[in-house]
Coordinates of C-alpha atoms and ligand atoms in Angstrom, one line a residue:
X1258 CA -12.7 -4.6 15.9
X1259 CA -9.9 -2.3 17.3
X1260 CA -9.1 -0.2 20.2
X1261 CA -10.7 3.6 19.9
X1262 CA -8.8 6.5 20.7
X1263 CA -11.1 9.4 20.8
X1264 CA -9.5 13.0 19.5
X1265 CA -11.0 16.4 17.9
X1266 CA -9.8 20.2 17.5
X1267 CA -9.5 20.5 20.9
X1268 CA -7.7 17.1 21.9
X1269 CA -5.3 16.2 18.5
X1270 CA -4.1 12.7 18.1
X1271 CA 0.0 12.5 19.5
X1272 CA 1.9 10.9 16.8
X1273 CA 5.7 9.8 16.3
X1274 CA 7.3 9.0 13.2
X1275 CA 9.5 6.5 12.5
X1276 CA 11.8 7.3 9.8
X1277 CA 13.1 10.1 8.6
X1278 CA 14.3 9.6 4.8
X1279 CA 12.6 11.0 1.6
X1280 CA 9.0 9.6 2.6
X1281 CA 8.9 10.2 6.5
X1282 CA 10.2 14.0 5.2
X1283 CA 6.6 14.2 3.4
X1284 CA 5.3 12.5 6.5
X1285 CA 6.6 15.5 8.4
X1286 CA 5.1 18.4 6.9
X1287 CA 1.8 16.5 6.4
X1288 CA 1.3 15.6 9.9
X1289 CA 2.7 19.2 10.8
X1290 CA -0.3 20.4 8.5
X1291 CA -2.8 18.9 9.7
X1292 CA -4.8 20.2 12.6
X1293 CA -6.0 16.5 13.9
X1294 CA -2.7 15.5 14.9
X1295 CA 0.5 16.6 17.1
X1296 CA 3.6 15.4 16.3
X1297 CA 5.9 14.4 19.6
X1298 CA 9.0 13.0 18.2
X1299 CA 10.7 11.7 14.9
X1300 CA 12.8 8.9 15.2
X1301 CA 15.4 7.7 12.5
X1302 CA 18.2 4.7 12.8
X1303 CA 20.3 8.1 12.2
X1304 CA 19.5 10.2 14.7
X1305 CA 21.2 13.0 12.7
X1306 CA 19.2 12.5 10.2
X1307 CA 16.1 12.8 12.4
X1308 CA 17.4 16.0 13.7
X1309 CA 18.1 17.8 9.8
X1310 CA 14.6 16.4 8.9
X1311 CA 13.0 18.8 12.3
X1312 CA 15.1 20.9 11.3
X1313 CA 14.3 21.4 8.0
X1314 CA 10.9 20.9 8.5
X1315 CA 10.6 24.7 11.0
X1316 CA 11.3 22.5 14.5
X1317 CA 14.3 22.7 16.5
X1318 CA 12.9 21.4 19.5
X1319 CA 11.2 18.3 18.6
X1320 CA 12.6 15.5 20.1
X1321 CA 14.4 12.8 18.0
X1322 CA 15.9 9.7 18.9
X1323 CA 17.2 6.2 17.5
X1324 CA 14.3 4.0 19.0
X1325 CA 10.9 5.0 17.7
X1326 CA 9.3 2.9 20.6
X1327 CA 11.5 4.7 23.4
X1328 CA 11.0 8.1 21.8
X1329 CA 6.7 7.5 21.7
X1330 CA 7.2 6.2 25.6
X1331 CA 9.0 9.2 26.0
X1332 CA 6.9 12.0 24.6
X1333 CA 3.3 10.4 25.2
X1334 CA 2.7 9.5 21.6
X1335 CA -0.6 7.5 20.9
X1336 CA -0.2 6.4 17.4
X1337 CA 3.0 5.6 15.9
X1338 CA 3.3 6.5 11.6
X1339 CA 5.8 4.0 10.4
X1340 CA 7.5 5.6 7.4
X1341 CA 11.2 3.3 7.8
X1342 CA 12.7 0.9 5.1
X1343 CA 10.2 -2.1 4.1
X1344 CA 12.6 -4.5 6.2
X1345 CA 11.8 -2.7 9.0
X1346 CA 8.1 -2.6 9.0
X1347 CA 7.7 -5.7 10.8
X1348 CA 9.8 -5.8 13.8
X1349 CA 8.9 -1.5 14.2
X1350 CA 5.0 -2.6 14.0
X1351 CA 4.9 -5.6 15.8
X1352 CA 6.7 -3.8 19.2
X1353 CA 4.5 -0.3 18.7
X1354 CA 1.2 -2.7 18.4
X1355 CA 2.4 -4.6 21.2
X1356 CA 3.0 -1.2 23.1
X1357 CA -0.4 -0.1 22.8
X1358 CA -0.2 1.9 20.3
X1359 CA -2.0 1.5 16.3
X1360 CA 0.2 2.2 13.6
X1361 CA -0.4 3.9 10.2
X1362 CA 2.5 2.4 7.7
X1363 CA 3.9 3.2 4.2
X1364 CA 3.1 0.5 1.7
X1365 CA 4.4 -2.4 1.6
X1366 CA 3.0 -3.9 4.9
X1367 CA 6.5 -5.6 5.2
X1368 CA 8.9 -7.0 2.9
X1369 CA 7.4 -10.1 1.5
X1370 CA 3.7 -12.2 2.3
X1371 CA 4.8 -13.6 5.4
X1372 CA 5.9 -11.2 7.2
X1373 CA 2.7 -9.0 6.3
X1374 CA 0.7 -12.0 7.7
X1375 CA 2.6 -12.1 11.1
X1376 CA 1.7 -8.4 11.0
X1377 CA -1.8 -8.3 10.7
X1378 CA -2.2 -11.5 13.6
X1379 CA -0.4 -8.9 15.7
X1380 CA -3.2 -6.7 15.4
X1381 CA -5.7 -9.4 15.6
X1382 CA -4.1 -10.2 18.8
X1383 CA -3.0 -6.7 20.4
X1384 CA -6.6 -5.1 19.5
X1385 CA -4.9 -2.0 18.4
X1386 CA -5.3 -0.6 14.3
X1387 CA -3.0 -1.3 11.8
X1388 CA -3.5 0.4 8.3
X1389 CA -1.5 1.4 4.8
X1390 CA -1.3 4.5 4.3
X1391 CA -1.8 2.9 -0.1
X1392 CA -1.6 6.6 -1.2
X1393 CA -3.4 6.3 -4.4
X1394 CA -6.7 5.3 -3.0
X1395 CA -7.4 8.6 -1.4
X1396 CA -6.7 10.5 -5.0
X1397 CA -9.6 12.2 -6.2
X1398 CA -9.8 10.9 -9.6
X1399 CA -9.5 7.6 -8.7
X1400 CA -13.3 8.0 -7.1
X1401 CA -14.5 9.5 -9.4
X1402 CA -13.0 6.5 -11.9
X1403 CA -14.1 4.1 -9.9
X1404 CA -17.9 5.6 -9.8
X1405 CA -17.6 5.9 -13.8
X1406 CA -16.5 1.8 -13.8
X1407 CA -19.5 1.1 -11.9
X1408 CA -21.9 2.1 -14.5
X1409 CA -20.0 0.4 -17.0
X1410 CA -21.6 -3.2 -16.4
X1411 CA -19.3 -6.3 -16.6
X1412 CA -16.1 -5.4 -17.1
X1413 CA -14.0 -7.4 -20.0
X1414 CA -10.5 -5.9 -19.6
X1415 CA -8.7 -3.0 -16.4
X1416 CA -5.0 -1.6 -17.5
X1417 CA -2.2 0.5 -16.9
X1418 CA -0.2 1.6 -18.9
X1419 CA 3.2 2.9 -16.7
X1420 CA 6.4 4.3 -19.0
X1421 CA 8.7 6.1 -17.5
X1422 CA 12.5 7.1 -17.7
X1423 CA 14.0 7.6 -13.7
X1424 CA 17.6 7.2 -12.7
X1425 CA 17.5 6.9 -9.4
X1426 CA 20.6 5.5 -8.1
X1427 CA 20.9 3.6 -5.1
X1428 CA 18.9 0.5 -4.5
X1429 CA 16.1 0.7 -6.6
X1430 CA 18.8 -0.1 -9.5
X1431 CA 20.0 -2.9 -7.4
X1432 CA 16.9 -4.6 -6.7
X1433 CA 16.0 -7.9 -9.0
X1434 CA 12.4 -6.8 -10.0
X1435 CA 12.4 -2.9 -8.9
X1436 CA 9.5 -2.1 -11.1
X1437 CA 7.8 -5.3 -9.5
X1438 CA 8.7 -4.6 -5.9
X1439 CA 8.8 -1.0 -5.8
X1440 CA 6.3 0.5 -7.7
X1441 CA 4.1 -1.9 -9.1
X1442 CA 1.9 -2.5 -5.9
X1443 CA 0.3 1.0 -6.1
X1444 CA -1.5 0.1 -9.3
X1445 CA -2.4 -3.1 -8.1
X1446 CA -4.1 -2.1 -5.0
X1447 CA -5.8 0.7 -7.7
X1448 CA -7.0 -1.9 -9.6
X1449 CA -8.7 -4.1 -6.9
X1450 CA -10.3 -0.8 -5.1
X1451 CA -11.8 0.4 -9.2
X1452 CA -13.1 -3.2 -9.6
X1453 CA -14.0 -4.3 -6.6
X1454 CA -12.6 -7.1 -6.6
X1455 CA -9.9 -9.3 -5.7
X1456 CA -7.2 -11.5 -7.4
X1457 CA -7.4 -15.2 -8.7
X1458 CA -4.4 -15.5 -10.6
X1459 CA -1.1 -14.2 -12.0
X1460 CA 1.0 -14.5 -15.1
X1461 CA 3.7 -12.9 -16.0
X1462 CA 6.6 -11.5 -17.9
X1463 CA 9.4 -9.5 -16.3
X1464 CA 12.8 -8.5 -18.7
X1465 CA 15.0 -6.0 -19.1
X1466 CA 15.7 -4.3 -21.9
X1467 CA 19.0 -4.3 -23.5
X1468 CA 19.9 -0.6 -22.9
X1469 CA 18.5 -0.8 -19.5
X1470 CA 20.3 1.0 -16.8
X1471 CA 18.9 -1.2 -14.4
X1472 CA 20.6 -4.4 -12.9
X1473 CA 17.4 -6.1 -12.5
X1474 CA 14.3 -6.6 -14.3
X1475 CA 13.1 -2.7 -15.5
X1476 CA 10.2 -3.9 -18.0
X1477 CA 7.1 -6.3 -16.1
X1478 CA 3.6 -7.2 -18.1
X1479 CA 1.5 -9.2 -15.8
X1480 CA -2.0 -10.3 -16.7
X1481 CA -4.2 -10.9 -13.4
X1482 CA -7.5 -12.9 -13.6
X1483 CA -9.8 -11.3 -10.5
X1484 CA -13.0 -12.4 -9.3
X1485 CA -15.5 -12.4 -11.6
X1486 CA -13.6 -12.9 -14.9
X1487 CA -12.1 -9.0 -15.3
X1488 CA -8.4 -9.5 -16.6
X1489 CA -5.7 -6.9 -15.0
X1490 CA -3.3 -6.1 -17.3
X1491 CA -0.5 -4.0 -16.2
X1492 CA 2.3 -3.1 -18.6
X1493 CA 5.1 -1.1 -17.4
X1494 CA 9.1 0.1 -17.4
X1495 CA 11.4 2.3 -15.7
X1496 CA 13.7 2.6 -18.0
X1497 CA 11.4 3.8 -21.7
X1498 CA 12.6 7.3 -22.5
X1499 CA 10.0 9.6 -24.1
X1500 CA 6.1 10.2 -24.0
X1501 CA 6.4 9.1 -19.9
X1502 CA 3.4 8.3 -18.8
X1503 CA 1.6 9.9 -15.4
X1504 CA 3.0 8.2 -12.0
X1505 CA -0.3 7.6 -11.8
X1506 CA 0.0 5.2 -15.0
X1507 CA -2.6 5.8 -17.4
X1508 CA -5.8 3.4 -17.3
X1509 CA -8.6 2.0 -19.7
X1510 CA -11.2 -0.4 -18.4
X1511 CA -13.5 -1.7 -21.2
X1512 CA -17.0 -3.2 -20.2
X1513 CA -20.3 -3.9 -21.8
X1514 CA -21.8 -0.3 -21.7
X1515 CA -18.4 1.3 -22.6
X1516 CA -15.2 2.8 -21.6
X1517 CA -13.7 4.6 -18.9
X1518 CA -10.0 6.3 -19.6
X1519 CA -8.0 8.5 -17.3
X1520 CA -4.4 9.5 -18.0
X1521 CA -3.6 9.3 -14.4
X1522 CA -3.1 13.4 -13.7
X1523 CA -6.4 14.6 -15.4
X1524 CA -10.2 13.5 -14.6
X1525 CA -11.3 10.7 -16.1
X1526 CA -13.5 10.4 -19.1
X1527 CA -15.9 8.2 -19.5
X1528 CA -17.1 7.4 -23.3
X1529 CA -20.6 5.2 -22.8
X1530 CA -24.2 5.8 -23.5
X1531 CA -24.9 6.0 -19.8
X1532 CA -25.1 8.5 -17.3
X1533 CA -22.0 10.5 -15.8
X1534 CA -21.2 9.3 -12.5
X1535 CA -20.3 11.4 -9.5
X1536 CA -18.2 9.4 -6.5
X1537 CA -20.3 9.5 -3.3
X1538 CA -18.0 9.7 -0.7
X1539 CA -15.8 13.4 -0.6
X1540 CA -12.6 12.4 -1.4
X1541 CA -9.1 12.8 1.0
X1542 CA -6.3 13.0 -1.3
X1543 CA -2.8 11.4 -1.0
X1544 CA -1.0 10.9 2.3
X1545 CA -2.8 13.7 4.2
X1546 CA -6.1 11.6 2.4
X1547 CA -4.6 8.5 4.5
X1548 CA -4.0 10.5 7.7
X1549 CA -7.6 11.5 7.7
X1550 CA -8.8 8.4 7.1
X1551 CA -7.1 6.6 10.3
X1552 CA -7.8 9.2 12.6
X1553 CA -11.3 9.0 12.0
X1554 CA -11.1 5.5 11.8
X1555 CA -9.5 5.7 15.3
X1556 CA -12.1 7.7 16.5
X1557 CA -15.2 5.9 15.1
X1558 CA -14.1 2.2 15.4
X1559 CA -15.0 1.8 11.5
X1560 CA -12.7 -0.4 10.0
X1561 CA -10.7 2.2 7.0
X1562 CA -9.7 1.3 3.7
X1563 CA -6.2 0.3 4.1
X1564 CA -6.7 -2.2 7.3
X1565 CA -4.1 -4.3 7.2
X1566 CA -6.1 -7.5 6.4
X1567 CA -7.7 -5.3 3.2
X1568 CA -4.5 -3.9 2.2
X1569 CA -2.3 -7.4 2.2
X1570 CA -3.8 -8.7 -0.9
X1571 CA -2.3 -6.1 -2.9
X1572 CA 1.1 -7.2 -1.6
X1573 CA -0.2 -10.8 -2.9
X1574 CA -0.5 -9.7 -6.0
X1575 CA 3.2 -8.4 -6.3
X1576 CA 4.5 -11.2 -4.4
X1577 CA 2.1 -13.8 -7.6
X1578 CA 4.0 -11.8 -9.8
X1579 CA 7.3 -12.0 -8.7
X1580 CA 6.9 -15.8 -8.9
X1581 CA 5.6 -15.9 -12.1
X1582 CA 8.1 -13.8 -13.4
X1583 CA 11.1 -16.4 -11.8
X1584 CA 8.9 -19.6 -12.6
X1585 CA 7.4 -18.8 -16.2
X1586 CA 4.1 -20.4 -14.8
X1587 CA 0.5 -19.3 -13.7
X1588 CA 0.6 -18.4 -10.0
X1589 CA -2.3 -19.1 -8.2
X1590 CA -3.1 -16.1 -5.3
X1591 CA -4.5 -18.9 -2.7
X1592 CA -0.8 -20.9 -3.3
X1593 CA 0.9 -17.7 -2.7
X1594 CA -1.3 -17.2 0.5
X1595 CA -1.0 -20.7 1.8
X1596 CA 2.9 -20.9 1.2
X1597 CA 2.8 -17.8 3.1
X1598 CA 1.5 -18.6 5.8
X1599 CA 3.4 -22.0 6.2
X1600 CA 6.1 -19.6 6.6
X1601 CA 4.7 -17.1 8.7
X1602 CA 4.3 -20.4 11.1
X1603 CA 7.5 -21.2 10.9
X1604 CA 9.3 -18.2 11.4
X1605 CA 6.9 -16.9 14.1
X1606 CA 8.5 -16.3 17.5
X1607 CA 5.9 -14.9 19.7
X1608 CA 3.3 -17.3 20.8
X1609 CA 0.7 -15.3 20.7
X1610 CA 0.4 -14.3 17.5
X1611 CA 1.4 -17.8 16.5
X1612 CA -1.5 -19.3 18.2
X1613 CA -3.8 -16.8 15.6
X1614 CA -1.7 -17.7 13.2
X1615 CA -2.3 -21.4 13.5
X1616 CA -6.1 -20.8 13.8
X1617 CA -6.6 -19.3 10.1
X1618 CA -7.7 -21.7 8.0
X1619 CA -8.7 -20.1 5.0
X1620 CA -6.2 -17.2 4.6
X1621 CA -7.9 -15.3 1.7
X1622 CA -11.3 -15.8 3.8
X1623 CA -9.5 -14.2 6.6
X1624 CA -8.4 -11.6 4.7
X1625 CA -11.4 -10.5 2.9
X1626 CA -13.9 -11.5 5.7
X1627 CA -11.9 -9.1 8.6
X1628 CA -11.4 -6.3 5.6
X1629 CA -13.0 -6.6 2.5
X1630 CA -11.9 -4.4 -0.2
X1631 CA -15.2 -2.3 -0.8
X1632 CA -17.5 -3.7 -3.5
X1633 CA -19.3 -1.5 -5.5
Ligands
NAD1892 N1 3.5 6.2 -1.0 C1 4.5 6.5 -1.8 O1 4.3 7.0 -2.9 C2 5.9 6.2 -1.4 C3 7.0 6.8 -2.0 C4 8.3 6.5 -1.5 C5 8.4 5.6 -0.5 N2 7.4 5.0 0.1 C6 7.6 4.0 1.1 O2 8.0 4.7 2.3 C7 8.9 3.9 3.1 C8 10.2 4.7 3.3 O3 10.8 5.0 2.0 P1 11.9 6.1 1.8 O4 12.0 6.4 0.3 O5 11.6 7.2 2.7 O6 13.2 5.3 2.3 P2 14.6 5.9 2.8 O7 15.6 4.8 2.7 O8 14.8 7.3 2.2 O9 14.3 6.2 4.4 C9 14.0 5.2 5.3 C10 14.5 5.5 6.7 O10 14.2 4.6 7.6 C11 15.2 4.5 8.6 N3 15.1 3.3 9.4 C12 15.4 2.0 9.0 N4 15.1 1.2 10.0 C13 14.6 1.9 11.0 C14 14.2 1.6 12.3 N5 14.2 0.4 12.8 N6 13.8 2.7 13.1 C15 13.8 3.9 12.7 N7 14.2 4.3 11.4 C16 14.6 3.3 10.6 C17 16.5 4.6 7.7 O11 17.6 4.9 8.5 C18 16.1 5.6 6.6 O12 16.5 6.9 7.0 C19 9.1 2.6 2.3 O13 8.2 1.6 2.8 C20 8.7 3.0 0.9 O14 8.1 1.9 0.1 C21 6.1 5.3 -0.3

């Protein structure tokens, strides 16, 4: 249950962003887009920054400012869209939630497991709506993918398959498991939304290749066990030259009846003696998909795909990873979860959300009991 904020054609929903880089640019010109929302304010660490992003984006006059919070106070915002560096997320979150006001965040929910859970007993304890904006579950073609896997039967096997060649520069080439950290979690979170279900386990294998250009690990192969028996496997670099795959990656999942394959940029096709599926739900696509998505959410009191608590086992799963990779042994996704939350209650300063904290028992029962990701 969270706070409604009612909001149509004639009333739009008033929205700041925080964070004004590459991302909160595409924020920009999808919340200036959109007719169910009215952008007050963006606010960036570098307020010059903030100022060339209105500027570029066709508004002069909108007001900018270092302190997201201050700038929503400021210009009556409602909802704050949290679009700053993962580091960030928690402390920006945490004071807008405590302000009053929901938040709609770019993946991850925060930098590591902890933090994520401090994050979403904020919301338990504010009232107020926190969801990831996880862009790939409002594409198209993953519906209609996901409607093909349902008439599949049991499924044996789910993969990606992600190759691709980027020089970035800057961080990403810094990072220890950039593929892991940084890319890795959009197919994950695909993978738990086309099965419909969630993770039991992790192993796995992250290198780097010996002409990589990467300091840290460019090359990842992780096999998941989920619910149910379906392995994950997800196969990927950032640094394989030639025959790139979609960003998308590009997926098989094998079950009893047949196979469903989708190269990640085309629709799916499904080779099994059943019948063609179409996805039920229209689809919203990409960020403007996830903008959608909240306000009605906002409006309706439904809890959306994306709720913090239904989004945070995706960042379990990079977070299993991670620790295979460094420890070379089967992680299991409860340990992950239960270390996390030791720290979460360690590190915790406010009270309040402590107290919530203390009360979970069961942390993957909290998470799938407030938001479970949508079986099929
Ligand atoms: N969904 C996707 O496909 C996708 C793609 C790229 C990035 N992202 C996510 O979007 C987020 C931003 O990524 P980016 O590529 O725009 O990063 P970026 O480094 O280009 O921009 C982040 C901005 O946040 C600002 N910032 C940091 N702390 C702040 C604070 N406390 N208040 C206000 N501003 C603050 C920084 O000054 C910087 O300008 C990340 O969480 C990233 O993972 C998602």
């Amino acid at each position: 249950m969270f706070r409604t904020i009612p909001s149509g054609p004639a009333d739009p929903l008033r929205v700041v962003i925080a964070g004004a880089g590459g991302m909160g640019r595409a924020w920009l010109a999808t919340v200036t887009d959109s007719p169910e929302v009215t952008l007050t304010g963006i606010a960036d660490l570098d307020v010059a920054l903030a100022r060339s992003a209105a500027d570029s984006a066709g508004l002069p006059g909108l007001p900018v400012g270092a302190d997201a919070l201050a700038l929503a106070r400021q210009t009556g915002a409602q909802a704050l869209i949290n679009v700053t560096v993962p580091e960030a997320h928690h402390p920006v979150t945490t004071a807008a939630l405590f302000a009053g006001l929901p938040v709609l965040g770019e993946k991850p929910v925060a930098e590591n497991v902890s933090r994520a859970l401090s994050l979403a007993a904020a919301a338990e304890v504010t009232g107020e709506l926190f969801m990831i904006s996880q862009s790939r579950r409002w594409n198209p073609q993953v519906a209609i993918l996901r409607a093909m896997i349902a008439r599949l039967g049991p499924i044996g096997t789910l993969s990606t398959a992600f190759f691709r060649s980027e020089r970035f520069g800057g961080f990403r080439e810094q990072m220890a498991y950039p593929l892991l950290v940084d890319m890795a979690i959009h197919a994950f979170d695909s993978a738990r939304f086309l099965l419909g279900a969630e993770p039991v386990t992790a192993y796995c294998h992250s290198y780097n290749p010996p002409w990589s250009w990467y300091a840290g690990d460019a090359n990842a192969t992780v096999v998941f066990e989920m619910e149910g028996g379906t392995r994950y496997v997800y196969n990927g670099s950032w640094c394989s030259p030639g025959a790139i795959t979609s960003w998308n990656g590009a997926w098989r999942a094998s079950g009893q009846k047949g196979t469903a394959l989708w190269d990640g940029d085309h629709d799916p096709v499904l080779d099994a003696d059943v019948d063609a599926a179409e996805p039920t739900d229209p689809p919203h696509s990409g960020i403007a998909g996830a903008l959608q998505v909240f306000v009605r959410a906002l409006r309706t009191g439904e809890p959306p795909s994306g709720e913090v608590h239904e989004n945070l086992m995706s960042l379990a799963m990079v977070e299993a990873a991670v620790r295979s990779a460094a420890s070379g042994q089967l992680e299991r996704l409860d340990a992950v979860l239960e270390r996390a939350h030791a720290q979460a209650l360690r590190d915790e300063t406010r009270a309040d959300v402590r107290s919530t904290l203390a009360g979970w028992a069961s942390i993957r029962d909290v998470l799938t009991s407030t938001g479970r990701v949508e079986t099929r």
